[in-house]
PDB file of C-alpha atoms in Angstrom:
ATOM      1  CA  MET A  10      20.922   7.562 -34.481  1.00 40.00           C
ATOM      2  CA  GLU A  11      17.163   8.809 -34.818  1.00 47.00           C
ATOM      3  CA  ASN A  12      15.335  10.364 -32.288  1.00 53.00           C
ATOM      4  CA  LYS A  13      12.680   7.669 -31.110  1.00 70.00           C
ATOM      5  CA  HIS A  14       9.956  11.133 -30.088  1.00 79.00           C
ATOM      6  CA  ARG A  15       8.020  12.862 -31.454  1.00 89.00           C
ATOM      7  CA  CYS A  16       6.302  16.013 -30.183  1.00 94.00           C
ATOM      8  CA  GLU A  17       3.068  14.482 -28.598  1.00 92.00           C
ATOM      9  CA  TRP A  18       1.454  19.136 -29.711  1.00 90.00           C
ATOM     10  CA  CYS A  19       2.635  19.216 -32.356  1.00 94.00           C
ATOM     11  CA  GLY A  20       4.069  16.435 -34.188  1.00 93.00           C
ATOM     12  CA  GLU A  21       7.661  17.193 -34.946  1.00 92.00           C
ATOM     13  CA  ALA A  22      10.470  14.966 -34.642  1.00 91.00           C
ATOM     14  CA  ASP A  23      12.846  18.233 -32.869  1.00 88.00           C
ATOM     15  CA  VAL A  24      12.726  16.897 -29.219  1.00 95.00           C
ATOM     16  CA  LYS A  25      15.259  16.854 -26.549  1.00 95.00           C
ATOM     17  CA  GLU A  26      14.821  14.461 -23.340  1.00 94.00           C
ATOM     18  CA  GLY A  27      15.589  16.294 -20.489  1.00 96.00           C
ATOM     19  CA  LYS A  28      14.835  17.100 -16.809  1.00 97.00           C
ATOM     20  CA  GLY A  29      12.765  19.715 -15.093  1.00 96.00           C
ATOM     21  CA  ASN A  30      10.736  21.463 -12.217  1.00 97.00           C
ATOM     22  CA  VAL A  31       7.033  19.851 -12.146  1.00 97.00           C
ATOM     23  CA  TYR A  32       4.983  21.681  -9.523  1.00 97.00           C
ATOM     24  CA  TRP A  33       2.519  18.780  -8.204  1.00 97.00           C
ATOM     25  CA  GLU A  34      -1.039  19.112  -5.905  1.00 97.00           C
ATOM     26  CA  LEU A  35      -0.687  16.507  -3.686  1.00 96.00           C
ATOM     27  CA  PRO A  36      -4.078  14.223  -3.410  1.00 92.00           C
ATOM     28  CA  ASP A  37      -5.619  15.037  -0.118  1.00 91.00           C
ATOM     29  CA  GLY A  38      -5.404  18.083  -1.640  1.00 94.00           C
ATOM     30  CA  THR A  39      -3.509  20.051   1.320  1.00 94.00           C
ATOM     31  CA  ARG A  40      -0.228  21.216  -0.617  1.00 96.00           C
ATOM     32  CA  ALA A  41       1.403  21.410  -3.901  1.00 97.00           C
ATOM     33  CA  ILE A  42       5.186  20.397  -3.702  1.00 98.00           C
ATOM     34  CA  THR A  43       8.176  20.717  -6.141  1.00 98.00           C
ATOM     35  CA  ILE A  44       9.298  17.764  -8.106  1.00 98.00           C
ATOM     36  CA  ALA A  45      12.876  18.376  -9.170  1.00 98.00           C
ATOM     37  CA  ASP A  46      14.877  16.733 -12.378  1.00 98.00           C
ATOM     38  CA  VAL A  47      12.423  14.840 -13.099  1.00 98.00           C
ATOM     39  CA  PRO A  48      12.798  13.318 -17.117  1.00 97.00           C
ATOM     40  CA  ASP A  49      10.703  15.325 -19.463  1.00 97.00           C
ATOM     41  CA  ILE A  50      10.390  15.991 -23.304  1.00 95.00           C
ATOM     42  CA  LYS A  51      11.707  19.265 -24.828  1.00 96.00           C
ATOM     43  CA  CYS A  52      10.337  20.335 -29.039  1.00 95.00           C
ATOM     44  CA  SER A  53      12.059  23.001 -30.325  1.00 93.00           C
ATOM     45  CA  ALA A  54       9.491  23.192 -33.073  1.00 94.00           C
ATOM     46  CA  CYS A  55       6.665  24.308 -30.120  1.00 95.00           C
ATOM     47  CA  GLY A  56       8.337  25.518 -27.308  1.00 94.00           C
ATOM     48  CA  MET A  57       6.745  22.509 -25.754  1.00 95.00           C
ATOM     49  CA  GLU A  58       8.193  21.226 -22.323  1.00 95.00           C
ATOM     50  CA  TYR A  59       5.725  17.756 -20.916  1.00 96.00           C
ATOM     51  CA  GLN A  60       6.040  14.766 -18.810  1.00 96.00           C
ATOM     52  CA  GLU A  61       5.685  11.524 -20.487  1.00 95.00           C
ATOM     53  CA  GLU A  62       2.715   9.755 -19.130  1.00 95.00           C
ATOM     54  CA  TYR A  63       4.655   6.656 -17.610  1.00 95.00           C
ATOM     55  CA  VAL A  64       6.397  10.069 -15.650  1.00 97.00           C
ATOM     56  CA  ILE A  65       2.927  11.003 -15.127  1.00 96.00           C
ATOM     57  CA  ASN A  66       2.129   7.363 -13.627  1.00 94.00           C
ATOM     58  CA  GLU A  67       4.956   6.829 -12.146  1.00 95.00           C
ATOM     59  CA  ILE A  68       4.318  10.809  -9.533  1.00 97.00           C
ATOM     60  CA  GLU A  69       0.802   9.972  -9.843  1.00 94.00           C
ATOM     61  CA  ASP A  70       1.220   5.948  -7.882  1.00 92.00           C
ATOM     62  CA  GLN A  71       3.834   7.104  -6.038  1.00 95.00           C
ATOM     63  CA  LEU A  72       2.536  10.468  -4.221  1.00 95.00           C
ATOM     64  CA  MET A  73      -0.451   7.530  -3.649  1.00 91.00           C
ATOM     65  CA  LEU A  74       0.867   5.288  -1.493  1.00 90.00           C
ATOM     66  CA  ILE A  75       3.793   7.029   0.286  1.00 94.00           C
ATOM     67  CA  GLU A  76       2.992   8.689   2.991  1.00 92.00           C
ATOM     68  CA  THR A  77       2.351  12.458   1.844  1.00 94.00           C
ATOM     69  CA  LYS A  78       3.071  14.130   5.099  1.00 91.00           C
ATOM     70  CA  LYS A  79       6.557  14.307   5.933  1.00 89.00           C
ATOM     71  CA  LEU A  80       7.473  15.614   2.365  1.00 95.00           C
ATOM     72  CA  SER A  81       9.092  19.012   2.071  1.00 96.00           C
ATOM     73  CA  ASP A  82       8.376  21.793   0.502  1.00 97.00           C
ATOM     74  CA  VAL A  83      10.599  19.850  -2.707  1.00 98.00           C
ATOM     75  CA  ILE A  84      12.067  17.132  -4.089  1.00 98.00           C
ATOM     76  CA  THR A  85      13.952  15.484  -6.863  1.00 98.00           C
ATOM     77  CA  TYR A  86      12.523  12.906  -8.661  1.00 98.00           C
ATOM     78  CA  GLU A  87      14.867  10.191  -7.909  1.00 98.00           C
ATOM     79  CA  ASP A  88      14.424  10.953  -3.832  1.00 98.00           C
ATOM     80  CA  LEU A  89       9.956  10.643  -4.216  1.00 98.00           C
ATOM     81  CA  LEU A  90      10.359   7.188  -6.254  1.00 96.00           C
ATOM     82  CA  LYS A  91      12.514   5.892  -3.213  1.00 96.00           C
ATOM     83  CA  ILE A  92      10.414   6.368  -1.286  1.00 95.00           C
ATOM     84  CA  PRO A  93       8.654   2.650   1.290  1.00 93.00           C
ATOM     85  CA  ARG A  94       5.196   1.996   0.208  1.00 90.00           C
ATOM     86  CA  PHE A  95       2.196   1.678   2.722  1.00 82.00           C
ATOM     87  CA  LEU A  96       0.965  -1.212  -1.311  1.00 72.00           C
ATOM     88  CA  LYS A  97       3.617  -2.031  -3.360  1.00 68.00           C
ATOM     89  CA  LYS A  98       1.301  -0.893  -6.883  1.00 67.00           C
ATOM     90  CA  ASN A  99      -2.297   1.779  -7.038  1.00 63.00           C
ATOM     91  CA  TYR A 100      -5.057  -0.578  -6.989  1.00 58.00           C
ATOM     92  CA  PHE A 101      -7.171   2.181  -8.568  1.00 64.00           C
ATOM     93  CA  ARG A 102      -5.481   2.832 -11.520  1.00 64.00           C
ATOM     94  CA  PHE A 103      -7.075  -0.370 -14.442  1.00 53.00           C
TER      95      PHE A 103
END
């Protein structure tokens, strides 16, 4: 099975899908949280580990549309996405 990904940094095809932790500042700027088990790409060639844009957008949209004051300092990606939203979508994303 051919790998569908190429590293966005160096262009090599030797990448693996995995999960990792990210550190995210809340939209109101009051603090940062750790989001665990976030889907990521790891490149064997250049060593970069990064999230694809759709994952970044999911996190940013979710944090814009939920009550962030009640979030713990660490939450899993899956649990973050399960939190009910105030609005159905981020109307600022065009």
